[in-house]
Coordinates of N, CA and C and ligand atoms in Angstrom, one line a residue:
M1 N 106.6 108.7 124.5 CA 107.4 108.3 123.5 C 108.9 109.2 123.4
A2 N 109.9 108.8 123.7 CA 111.4 109.3 123.3 C 111.2 109.8 122.0
T3 N 111.2 111.4 121.7 CA 111.6 111.2 120.3 C 112.5 113.3 120.4
T4 N 113.6 112.4 118.9 CA 114.7 113.0 118.6 C 114.8 113.4 117.0
A5 N 115.3 114.9 117.4 CA 115.5 115.6 116.0 C 117.2 115.6 115.2
A6 N 117.1 115.0 114.4 CA 118.5 115.3 113.5 C 118.3 116.1 113.2
S7 N 119.8 117.0 112.0 CA 119.2 117.9 111.0 C 120.7 117.8 110.4
Q8 N 120.7 117.8 109.2 CA 121.9 118.0 108.5 C 122.3 119.8 108.9
S9 N 123.8 119.9 108.5 CA 124.5 120.7 109.0 C 124.0 122.0 108.3
K10 N 124.2 120.9 106.8 CA 124.4 122.4 106.0 C 122.0 122.7 105.8
P11 N 122.5 123.5 104.6 CA 121.0 124.3 104.1 C 120.1 123.6 104.1
V12 N 118.9 123.5 103.7 CA 117.8 122.8 103.3 C 117.9 123.1 101.2
V13 N 118.2 122.6 100.7 CA 118.2 123.8 99.0 C 117.4 122.9 98.0
D14 N 116.3 121.9 98.9 CA 115.2 121.4 98.2 C 113.8 122.7 98.0
A15 N 114.7 123.3 96.9 CA 113.5 124.1 97.1 C 111.9 124.5 96.9
E16 N 111.5 122.2 96.0 CA 110.3 122.5 95.8 C 109.7 121.9 96.9
A17 N 110.7 120.8 97.5 CA 110.1 120.5 98.8 C 109.1 121.3 100.0
L18 N 109.8 123.1 99.9 CA 109.7 123.8 101.1 C 108.6 124.6 99.7
E19 N 108.6 124.2 98.7 CA 107.6 125.3 98.7 C 106.3 125.0 98.4
I20 N 106.5 122.8 98.0 CA 104.9 122.6 98.6 C 104.7 122.6 99.8
F21 N 105.7 122.7 100.5 CA 105.3 123.4 102.2 C 104.6 124.1 103.1
Q22 N 105.6 125.1 102.1 CA 105.2 126.9 102.0 C 103.2 126.7 101.5
N23 N 103.5 126.9 100.4 CA 103.1 128.0 99.5 C 100.7 126.2 98.7
Q24 N 101.8 124.9 99.8 CA 100.4 124.0 99.1 C 100.4 123.4 100.3
W25 N 100.9 123.1 101.3 CA 100.2 122.3 101.9 C 99.0 122.2 102.3
D26 N 98.2 123.7 103.2 CA 96.9 123.6 102.7 C 96.0 123.0 102.1
V27 N 96.9 122.8 100.8 CA 95.9 122.5 100.2 C 96.0 120.6 100.1
Y28 N 97.5 120.4 100.2 CA 97.4 118.9 100.8 C 97.0 118.3 101.2
R29 N 96.3 119.0 102.7 CA 95.7 118.6 103.6 C 94.5 118.3 103.0
K30 N 94.2 119.3 102.5 CA 92.0 119.4 102.4 C 92.4 118.0 101.1
F31 N 93.5 117.5 100.4 CA 93.8 115.6 99.4 C 93.5 114.7 100.8
L32 N 94.2 115.1 101.7 CA 93.8 114.2 103.4 C 92.8 114.0 103.9
T33 N 91.7 115.5 104.2 CA 91.1 115.4 105.4 C 90.1 115.0 104.2
H34 N 89.4 114.6 103.0 CA 88.4 114.7 102.2 C 89.5 113.1 101.2
D35 N 90.7 112.4 101.5 CA 91.2 111.7 101.3 C 90.6 111.1 99.8
Y36 N 91.4 111.9 98.6 CA 91.4 112.4 97.7 C 92.4 111.8 97.2
L37 N 93.7 111.3 97.3 CA 94.0 110.2 97.6 C 94.6 108.6 97.8
S38 N 93.5 108.5 98.4 CA 93.0 107.5 99.0 C 94.5 106.8 99.9
N39 N 95.1 107.7 101.1 CA 96.2 107.9 101.8 C 95.5 106.7 103.0
A40 N 94.2 107.3 103.1 CA 93.7 106.4 104.1 C 93.7 105.1 104.0
E41 N 92.9 104.6 102.9 CA 93.0 102.8 102.7 C 94.2 102.3 102.2
A42 N 94.8 102.9 102.0 CA 95.5 102.9 101.7 C 97.1 102.7 103.0
C43 N 97.1 103.4 104.0 CA 96.9 103.5 105.6 C 96.5 102.3 106.3
R44 N 95.8 101.8 105.7 CA 94.9 100.9 106.7 C 95.4 99.5 106.0
V45 N 95.9 99.1 105.2 CA 96.7 98.4 104.0 C 97.4 97.8 104.7
L46 N 98.1 99.2 105.0 CA 99.7 99.2 105.8 C 99.2 98.1 106.7
R47 N 98.5 98.9 107.7 CA 97.9 98.6 108.8 C 98.0 97.1 108.9
D48 N 97.3 96.3 108.1 CA 96.9 94.6 108.4 C 98.0 94.2 107.7
F49 N 98.6 94.4 106.9 CA 99.9 93.7 106.7 C 101.2 94.1 107.7
L50 N 101.1 95.3 108.3 CA 102.5 94.9 109.8 C 101.0 94.1 110.9
A51 N 100.1 94.0 110.7 CA 99.9 93.6 111.9 C 99.2 91.3 112.2
H52 N 99.1 91.5 110.1 CA 99.6 90.6 110.6 C 100.4 89.5 109.4
D53 N 100.9 90.2 108.2 CA 102.2 89.7 107.7 C 103.6 89.6 108.5
V54 N 103.7 90.7 109.4 CA 104.7 90.8 109.7 C 104.8 90.3 110.9
A55 N 103.7 91.1 111.8 CA 103.1 90.8 113.5 C 103.9 89.6 114.2
R56 N 105.4 90.9 113.9 CA 106.2 90.5 115.1 C 106.6 92.2 115.5
P57 N 107.6 92.0 116.0 CA 108.3 93.3 116.3 C 109.3 94.0 114.9
F58 N 109.0 95.5 114.9 CA 109.8 95.7 113.8 C 109.7 97.1 114.5
R59 N 111.1 97.6 113.6 CA 111.8 99.0 113.5 C 110.9 99.3 111.5
I60 N 110.8 101.0 111.8 CA 110.3 101.5 110.7 C 111.1 102.5 110.3
L61 N 111.2 102.8 109.3 CA 112.0 103.9 108.3 C 110.6 104.7 107.4
D62 N 110.4 105.7 107.5 CA 109.2 106.7 106.7 C 109.9 107.1 106.2
L63 N 110.3 107.1 104.5 CA 110.8 108.3 103.4 C 109.9 109.5 103.2
A64 N 109.9 111.0 103.8 CA 108.9 112.0 103.3 C 108.2 111.3 103.8
C65 N 107.9 111.2 104.9 CA 107.3 111.2 106.0 C 105.7 112.8 106.3
G66 N 106.1 113.3 106.1 CA 105.7 114.8 105.6 C 104.9 114.8 107.2
D67 N 103.6 115.0 107.4 CA 103.2 114.9 108.7 C 102.5 114.0 109.5
A68 N 103.0 113.0 109.0 CA 103.1 111.8 110.0 C 101.4 110.8 110.0
S69 N 100.4 112.0 109.6 CA 99.4 111.8 109.6 C 99.0 110.5 109.5
G70 N 99.2 109.7 108.3 CA 98.3 108.6 108.2 C 99.2 107.7 108.5
I71 N 99.8 107.5 108.5 CA 101.3 106.4 108.8 C 100.8 106.1 110.5
V72 N 100.2 107.4 111.3 CA 100.4 107.4 112.8 C 99.7 106.1 112.6
R73 N 97.9 106.0 112.2 CA 97.0 104.9 112.7 C 97.8 104.0 112.5
A74 N 98.4 103.5 110.8 CA 99.1 102.1 110.6 C 99.3 100.9 111.7
I75 N 101.0 102.0 112.2 CA 101.9 101.7 113.6 C 101.6 101.6 115.0
E76 N 100.4 102.2 114.8 CA 100.0 102.5 116.4 C 99.6 101.4 117.0
P77 N 98.9 100.5 116.4 CA 98.3 98.7 117.2 C 98.9 98.0 116.5
S78 N 100.5 98.3 116.2 CA 101.0 97.3 115.8 C 102.4 97.0 116.4
Q79 N 103.8 96.1 116.7 CA 104.5 96.0 117.3 C 105.7 96.9 117.6
V80 N 105.1 98.1 117.1 CA 106.4 98.9 116.6 C 106.8 99.2 117.7
E81 N 108.7 98.9 117.3 CA 109.9 99.1 118.3 C 110.7 100.9 118.2
A82 N 110.2 100.7 116.6 CA 110.8 102.7 116.3 C 110.9 102.9 115.4
Y83 N 110.3 104.6 115.0 CA 109.9 105.3 114.1 C 110.9 105.7 114.3
R84 N 111.4 106.0 112.5 CA 111.7 107.1 112.1 C 111.8 107.7 110.7
G85 N 111.6 108.8 110.8 CA 110.8 109.8 110.1 C 111.5 110.2 109.4
V86 N 111.5 111.1 107.9 CA 112.4 112.1 107.3 C 111.9 112.5 106.5
D87 N 112.4 114.1 106.2 CA 111.8 114.9 105.1 C 112.6 115.9 105.2
L88 N 112.1 116.8 104.2 CA 113.7 117.5 103.9 C 112.5 119.2 104.5
S89 N 111.1 118.8 105.3 CA 110.7 120.1 105.3 C 111.0 120.2 106.8
A90 N 111.3 121.2 108.0 CA 111.1 121.1 108.7 C 109.9 121.4 109.0
P91 N 108.8 122.5 109.3 CA 107.7 122.9 109.2 C 107.3 121.3 109.0
A92 N 107.0 120.1 108.2 CA 106.5 119.1 107.8 C 106.6 118.1 109.3
L93 N 108.1 118.0 110.0 CA 108.4 117.4 110.5 C 108.0 117.8 112.2
A94 N 107.6 119.2 112.2 CA 106.9 119.4 113.3 C 105.8 119.1 113.5
L95 N 104.6 119.0 112.5 CA 103.3 118.6 112.7 C 103.7 117.2 112.5
A96 N 104.4 116.5 112.3 CA 105.2 115.0 112.3 C 105.4 114.8 113.9
A97 N 105.7 115.7 114.3 CA 106.3 114.8 116.4 C 105.2 115.0 117.1
R98 N 103.9 115.9 116.0 CA 102.7 116.0 117.3 C 102.1 115.0 116.6
N99 N 101.2 114.9 115.7 CA 100.5 114.1 115.1 C 101.6 112.2 115.4
L100 N 102.7 111.9 115.6 CA 103.1 110.7 116.3 C 103.1 110.4 118.4
A101 N 103.0 111.9 118.7 CA 102.7 111.6 120.4 C 101.8 110.2 120.9
P102 N 101.1 110.1 120.4 CA 100.4 108.8 120.9 C 101.7 107.9 120.5
L103 N 102.1 107.3 119.9 CA 103.0 106.4 119.8 C 104.5 105.9 121.3
T104 N 104.1 104.9 122.5 CA 105.0 104.1 122.9 C 106.2 104.5 122.5
C105 N 106.5 104.0 120.9 CA 107.5 103.7 121.0 C 108.6 104.4 120.9
A106 N 110.1 104.6 120.3 CA 110.8 105.4 120.1 C 110.8 105.7 118.7
V107 N 110.9 107.4 119.1 CA 110.8 108.3 117.5 C 111.8 108.9 117.1
E108 N 112.5 108.8 116.1 CA 113.2 110.2 115.1 C 112.9 111.2 114.2
L109 N 113.1 112.2 114.8 CA 112.4 112.8 113.6 C 113.7 113.3 112.7
A110 N 114.8 113.2 111.4 CA 115.2 113.5 110.8 C 115.0 114.6 109.4
E111 N 115.8 115.4 109.5 CA 115.8 117.2 108.1 C 116.6 116.6 107.7
A112 N 115.7 115.7 106.1 CA 116.8 115.8 105.4 C 116.2 115.0 104.7
D113 N 117.5 114.5 102.8 CA 117.0 114.1 102.0 C 116.8 112.4 101.7
F114 N 115.8 112.1 101.5 CA 115.6 110.6 101.8 C 116.4 110.2 100.8
T115 N 117.0 110.1 99.2 CA 117.8 109.5 99.4 C 118.6 109.1 99.8
T116 N 119.5 110.5 100.7 CA 120.4 110.5 101.3 C 120.5 109.8 102.6
A117 N 119.4 110.1 102.7 CA 119.2 109.1 104.6 C 119.4 107.7 104.4
V118 N 118.7 107.1 102.6 CA 118.7 105.7 102.9 C 120.4 105.2 102.7
R119 N 121.0 106.3 101.6 CA 122.2 106.0 101.6 C 123.3 105.8 102.4
T120 N 123.0 106.6 103.0 CA 124.2 106.7 104.3 C 123.7 105.7 105.4
S121 N 122.7 105.6 105.8 CA 121.8 104.1 106.9 C 122.4 103.5 107.6
A122 N 122.6 104.0 108.6 CA 124.0 102.3 109.5 C 122.4 101.4 110.0
N123 N 121.3 102.1 109.8 CA 120.8 100.8 110.8 C 120.3 99.9 109.1
V124 N 120.0 99.1 109.6 CA 119.4 97.8 108.9 C 117.9 97.8 110.0
N125 N 117.0 98.2 108.1 CA 115.3 98.9 108.1 C 114.1 97.4 107.9
D126 N 113.6 97.1 109.0 CA 113.2 96.1 109.1 C 111.9 96.3 108.2
I127 N 111.3 96.8 107.7 CA 109.9 98.1 107.4 C 110.6 99.2 106.9
V128 N 110.6 99.2 105.5 CA 111.1 100.9 105.2 C 109.8 101.3 103.4
W129 N 109.0 102.6 104.1 CA 108.0 102.6 104.0 C 108.0 104.5 103.0
I130 N 107.4 104.9 102.0 CA 107.3 105.5 101.2 C 106.2 105.6 100.3
S131 N 105.4 107.3 100.8 CA 104.1 107.2 99.5 C 104.1 108.3 99.5
L132 N 103.8 108.9 97.7 CA 102.8 109.8 97.2 C 104.5 110.7 97.3
S133 N 105.7 110.7 97.4 CA 107.0 111.2 97.0 C 107.7 110.5 95.8
L134 N 107.9 109.2 95.9 CA 108.9 109.0 94.8 C 108.8 108.9 93.3
H135 N 107.5 109.3 93.5 CA 107.7 109.6 91.8 C 108.1 111.3 91.5
H136 N 108.8 112.0 92.4 CA 109.3 113.0 91.3 C 110.5 112.5 91.2
L137 N 111.0 111.4 90.9 CA 112.4 110.9 91.0 C 112.7 110.2 89.2
E138 N 113.0 110.7 88.6 CA 113.1 109.8 87.1 C 112.9 108.4 87.5
T139 N 113.5 107.9 86.4 CA 112.9 106.2 86.4 C 114.6 105.6 87.5
P140 N 115.8 106.5 86.5 CA 117.7 105.1 86.9 C 117.4 105.8 88.9
A141 N 117.0 107.5 88.6 CA 116.8 107.4 89.9 C 116.3 107.0 91.2
K142 N 115.2 106.3 90.0 CA 114.4 105.5 91.5 C 114.6 104.4 91.7
L143 N 115.2 103.9 90.3 CA 115.8 102.4 90.7 C 116.8 102.5 91.6
A144 N 118.3 103.5 91.8 CA 119.3 104.1 92.2 C 118.8 104.2 93.8
F145 N 117.5 105.0 94.2 CA 117.5 104.7 94.9 C 115.6 102.9 95.5
M146 N 115.7 102.6 95.3 CA 115.5 101.1 95.8 C 116.4 100.4 95.3
R147 N 118.1 100.5 95.0 CA 119.3 99.3 94.9 C 119.7 99.6 96.5
D148 N 119.4 101.0 97.3 CA 120.1 101.2 98.8 C 119.1 100.7 99.8
V149 N 117.9 100.8 99.3 CA 116.9 100.6 100.1 C 117.3 99.3 100.0
R150 N 117.1 98.6 99.4 CA 117.1 96.9 99.2 C 119.0 97.0 99.8
A151 N 119.8 97.7 100.0 CA 120.9 97.1 100.6 C 121.0 97.7 102.0
S152 N 119.9 98.1 102.5 CA 118.9 98.4 103.7 C 118.5 97.8 104.5
I153 N 117.5 96.9 103.8 CA 116.9 95.9 105.0 C 117.5 94.8 104.6
A154 N 116.8 94.6 106.4 CA 117.0 93.2 106.5 C 116.2 92.2 106.2
A155 N 116.8 90.8 106.1 CA 116.3 89.4 105.0 C 115.4 89.2 105.1
D156 N 114.5 89.3 106.3 CA 112.8 89.7 106.9 C 112.3 91.0 106.2
G157 N 113.0 91.8 105.9 CA 112.3 93.2 105.7 C 111.5 93.0 105.0
A158 N 111.1 94.6 104.8 CA 109.6 94.6 103.8 C 110.6 96.5 102.8
F159 N 109.6 96.2 102.1 CA 109.7 97.8 101.2 C 108.6 97.7 100.4
L160 N 107.7 99.4 101.0 CA 106.4 99.8 100.5 C 106.3 100.9 100.0
V161 N 105.5 100.6 98.3 CA 105.9 102.3 98.3 C 104.4 102.9 97.6
Y162 N 103.7 103.1 98.2 CA 102.5 104.0 97.4 C 103.1 105.1 96.5
E163 N 102.7 105.4 95.3 CA 103.1 106.0 94.7 C 101.3 106.6 92.8
P164 N 102.0 107.5 92.5 CA 100.5 107.1 91.3 C 101.6 106.2 90.4
T165 N 100.5 105.8 89.9 CA 101.2 104.6 88.8 C 100.2 104.9 87.6
R166 N 101.4 104.7 86.7 CA 100.2 104.5 85.0 C 99.6 103.2 84.8
R167 N 98.6 102.9 84.4 CA 98.4 101.4 83.3 C 99.4 100.9 83.3
D168 N 99.4 99.2 82.4 CA 100.2 99.6 81.3 C 99.6 99.4 80.0
G169 N 100.1 100.4 79.4 CA 100.4 101.0 78.0 C 99.7 102.8 78.2
E170 N 99.5 102.5 78.9 CA 99.5 104.8 79.5 C 100.3 105.2 79.6
D171 N 100.7 106.6 78.4 CA 101.3 106.8 79.2 C 101.7 108.4 79.5
R172 N 102.3 109.7 80.0 CA 102.5 109.7 80.6 C 101.9 111.6 80.5
A173 N 101.0 111.8 78.8 CA 100.2 112.4 78.7 C 99.0 112.0 79.4
Q174 N 98.9 110.7 78.9 CA 97.3 109.9 79.0 C 97.2 109.7 80.5
F175 N 97.8 109.7 81.4 CA 97.5 109.7 82.7 C 97.7 111.0 83.3
L176 N 98.1 111.9 82.7 CA 98.1 113.4 83.8 C 96.4 113.3 83.4
D177 N 96.5 113.2 82.0 CA 94.5 113.6 81.3 C 93.7 112.8 82.4
R178 N 94.2 112.0 82.4 CA 93.0 111.1 82.9 C 93.1 111.1 84.6
F179 N 94.5 112.2 85.0 CA 94.3 112.2 86.7 C 93.0 113.7 86.8
E180 N 93.5 114.9 85.4 CA 92.6 115.7 85.7 C 90.7 115.8 86.2
V181 N 90.4 114.6 85.6 CA 89.3 113.9 84.7 C 88.8 113.6 86.2
I182 N 89.3 112.9 86.3 CA 89.2 112.3 87.9 C 89.4 113.3 89.2
G183 N 89.6 114.3 88.9 CA 89.9 115.5 89.8 C 88.7 116.9 89.7
R184 N 88.6 116.8 88.6 CA 87.5 117.8 88.4 C 86.2 117.5 88.5
R185 N 86.4 116.1 88.5 CA 84.7 115.4 88.9 C 84.9 114.9 89.8
D186 N 85.5 114.9 90.4 CA 85.4 114.2 92.2 C 86.2 114.8 93.7
W187 N 87.1 115.6 93.5 CA 87.6 116.7 94.6 C 86.7 118.1 94.2
T188 N 85.6 118.5 94.7 CA 84.2 119.7 95.0 C 84.5 120.2 96.2
E189 N 85.7 120.1 96.8 CA 86.0 120.7 97.8 C 87.1 121.8 97.6
L190 N 87.5 121.5 96.7 CA 88.9 122.0 96.4 C 88.7 123.5 95.4
T191 N 89.3 124.7 95.7 CA 88.5 125.7 94.8 C 89.5 125.8 93.8
D192 N 88.6 126.8 92.8 CA 89.1 126.8 91.5 C 90.4 126.7 91.6
G193 N 90.9 127.7 92.0 CA 92.5 128.6 92.3 C 93.5 127.4 93.0
E194 N 92.6 126.5 93.6 CA 93.8 124.9 95.5 C 93.8 124.0 93.8
F195 N 92.5 123.7 92.9 CA 92.5 122.6 91.8 C 93.7 122.9 91.1
A196 N 93.6 124.5 90.3 CA 94.8 125.0 89.3 C 96.1 124.7 89.6
E197 N 96.5 124.6 91.2 CA 97.3 124.3 92.0 C 97.9 123.0 91.7
A198 N 97.5 122.7 92.0 CA 97.7 121.4 92.8 C 98.0 120.5 91.0
L199 N 96.8 120.9 90.3 CA 96.9 120.3 88.8 C 98.4 120.6 88.3
K200 N 99.0 121.4 88.2 CA 100.4 122.8 87.8 C 101.4 121.5 88.9
H201 N 101.2 121.5 89.5 CA 102.4 120.5 90.1 C 102.1 119.8 89.3
V202 N 101.5 118.8 89.5 CA 101.7 117.3 89.4 C 101.7 116.9 87.9
R203 N 101.8 118.1 86.7 CA 101.8 118.3 85.0 C 103.2 118.5 85.5
T204 N 103.5 119.0 86.1 CA 105.4 119.6 86.1 C 106.1 118.7 87.1
C205 N 105.6 118.4 88.2 CA 106.6 117.3 88.5 C 106.3 115.7 88.9
D206 N 105.4 115.7 88.0 CA 105.0 114.4 89.1 C 105.7 112.7 87.1
L207 N 106.2 112.2 87.6 CA 107.0 110.9 86.9 C 106.5 110.1 87.1
P208 N 105.1 109.9 87.3 CA 104.8 108.1 87.6 C 104.8 107.0 87.0
E209 N 105.1 105.2 87.3 CA 105.3 104.4 85.9 C 104.8 103.7 86.1
T210 N 104.8 102.9 85.3 CA 103.6 102.3 84.7 C 103.8 101.0 86.0
V211 N 102.6 100.0 86.0 CA 102.6 98.7 86.5 C 103.8 98.1 86.4
A212 N 103.9 97.1 85.1 CA 105.2 96.4 84.1 C 106.5 97.1 85.3
T213 N 106.5 98.6 85.1 CA 107.8 98.9 85.7 C 108.6 98.9 86.9
W214 N 106.6 99.5 88.2 CA 107.0 99.3 89.1 C 107.7 98.0 89.9
H215 N 107.2 96.8 88.8 CA 107.9 95.3 89.3 C 109.2 95.5 88.5
D216 N 109.6 96.1 87.9 CA 110.9 95.6 87.0 C 111.8 95.7 87.6
L217 N 111.4 97.6 88.4 CA 111.8 98.7 89.4 C 112.6 97.7 90.4
G218 N 111.1 96.6 90.9 CA 111.9 96.0 92.1 C 112.9 94.9 91.8
R219 N 112.4 94.7 90.7 CA 113.2 93.4 90.3 C 114.6 93.6 90.0
E220 N 115.5 94.3 90.0 CA 116.1 95.4 89.0 C 117.0 96.5 90.1
A221 N 116.7 96.4 90.8 CA 117.1 97.3 92.5 C 117.2 95.6 93.6
G222 N 116.9 94.5 92.7 CA 117.5 92.7 94.1 C 116.3 92.4 94.9
F223 N 115.4 93.3 94.5 CA 114.5 92.4 95.6 C 113.6 90.5 94.8
A224 N 113.3 90.2 95.6 CA 113.4 88.8 94.7 C 111.8 88.8 94.8
R225 N 110.5 89.4 95.2 CA 109.3 89.4 94.5 C 109.4 90.5 95.3
S226 N 108.1 91.0 94.2 CA 106.7 92.3 94.7 C 105.8 91.6 94.3
Q227 N 104.6 93.0 94.8 CA 104.0 92.3 94.3 C 102.9 93.5 94.7
E228 N 101.7 93.7 94.1 CA 100.4 95.0 94.1 C 99.5 94.3 95.6
L229 N 99.8 95.6 95.9 CA 98.7 95.1 97.1 C 97.3 96.2 97.7
Y230 N 97.5 96.8 96.6 CA 96.0 98.0 96.3 C 96.8 98.8 95.4
K231 N 94.9 98.6 95.0 CA 95.0 100.1 93.9 C 93.8 101.0 94.3
S232 N 93.6 102.0 94.6 CA 93.0 103.1 94.7 C 91.3 102.4 93.3
P233 N 91.0 103.4 94.4 CA 89.5 103.2 92.7 C 89.5 104.2 92.2
T234 N 90.6 105.5 92.3 CA 90.3 105.7 91.2 C 91.2 105.1 89.7
D235 N 92.0 104.2 90.5 CA 93.3 103.9 89.8 C 94.2 104.6 89.3
L236 N 94.7 105.3 90.0 CA 95.3 106.3 90.2 C 96.3 106.3 90.9
F237 N 96.7 105.2 91.6 CA 97.6 105.4 92.8 C 97.8 103.8 93.1
R238 N 98.1 103.3 93.1 CA 98.7 101.5 93.7 C 99.7 101.3 95.0
L239 N 99.5 100.4 95.8 CA 100.4 100.3 96.3 C 101.7 99.0 96.4
F240 N 102.7 98.9 96.1 CA 102.9 97.8 95.6 C 104.0 97.1 97.2
L241 N 104.5 95.9 97.2 CA 105.3 95.4 98.8 C 106.1 94.6 97.9
Y242 N 107.3 95.5 97.9 CA 108.9 94.1 97.5 C 109.8 93.7 98.9
T243 N 109.4 92.9 98.2 CA 110.5 91.7 99.6 C 112.0 91.0 99.4
P244 N 113.1 90.7 100.7 CA 114.0 90.0 99.5 C 114.0 89.2 98.9
Ligands
SAM301 C1 102.8 114.4 98.8 S1 103.6 114.7 100.2 C2 103.6 113.5 101.2 C3 103.9 113.0 102.7 C4 103.4 111.5 102.7 N1 104.7 110.4 102.7 C5 102.1 111.2 103.1 O1 101.6 110.4 101.7 O2 100.9 111.8 103.4 C6 105.2 114.8 100.2 C7 106.5 115.1 101.1 O3 107.8 114.6 100.7 C8 108.2 116.2 101.2 N2 109.7 116.0 100.1 C9 109.3 115.9 98.6 N3 110.9 115.5 98.1 C10 111.7 115.1 99.6 C11 113.3 114.8 99.2 N4 114.3 115.0 98.2 N5 113.8 114.4 100.7 C12 112.5 113.9 102.0 N6 111.5 114.7 101.7 C13 111.1 115.1 101.0 C14 107.9 117.5 101.4 O4 108.7 117.6 101.9 C15 106.7 116.5 101.9 O5 106.4 116.3 103.6

C-alpha cells in the first residue's frame, strides 16, 4: 500500500469534529463494535454493489472517513485502484491509515473539510461514499454539497450516502424521540453516561432528511436516478445510491 497524507495548511477549526474525536470516539467505537448503527450491513451492501454492479476497476473517495474500519471490508475484495479518505480529525486519519494497511492499492488520506475537498477536487471520481456525516448539514448545504459531488463524478460513476433518515411524514422531533426509544431498548452496552452523551450529540447536531427529500436532493443536484439500497432494521438509517 502506498499511503500519502495531505494536510490543509490552515489549522483545523471544526471544533465539533475534533470534540467528537476527543470526547466521543470511544463511545462511537462501541457503536461500531456492537453495530448499533448498522454500519456493517450498510458496508456489506456497498461491497456487493462494488462487486456486482460496478464490477470494474474504480477509484473511490470516502468523505468523513473516520477510522475507515467499515469501508475497508467493503473495498478489499473489489477491483479498487485507488482509495482517498478525507476527514477533519487527524487522530481518526491515523487510525484509518492502520485499518487500510491491508489494501494493495494506492491510499491517500487528507485532513480537510469534506465539502471543501469535493469542491476543490481535481480528480474525476468513480465512486463517492459518505456515511453518518452528511446529516450535520442544513438542507440547502446538503444540496450544494451534492451538486459539487455530481460535478466531480464520472459519467458512469456513483454516489452513495448512508445517513439517518426520517420516514416520510415524520418530523425531526418524532424521529429523535423514536431514536431515543430504540437506543434505550437496544444499546445495552452503553453506560447511562455514554447514552446521555450520544443522545445529546444527536439532539443537538443531527438534521436527518426524509426519504422523499433524499430523492429530491439527488434530482435537484443533477443526478438522473436515485435508489434506496438498504434500510436498517431499526428504520433509523438508509443507504441511497445516486447515478448520473
Ligand atoms: C460518525 S463518524 C463517521 C465515520 C465513518 N464515515 C463511519 O461511517 O464510520 C463522523 C466523522 O466525520 C468527521 N467529520 C465531521 N465533520 C466533518 C467535516 N466537515 N469534514 C470532514 N470530516 C468531518 C469526524 O471527524 C468523524 O470522523
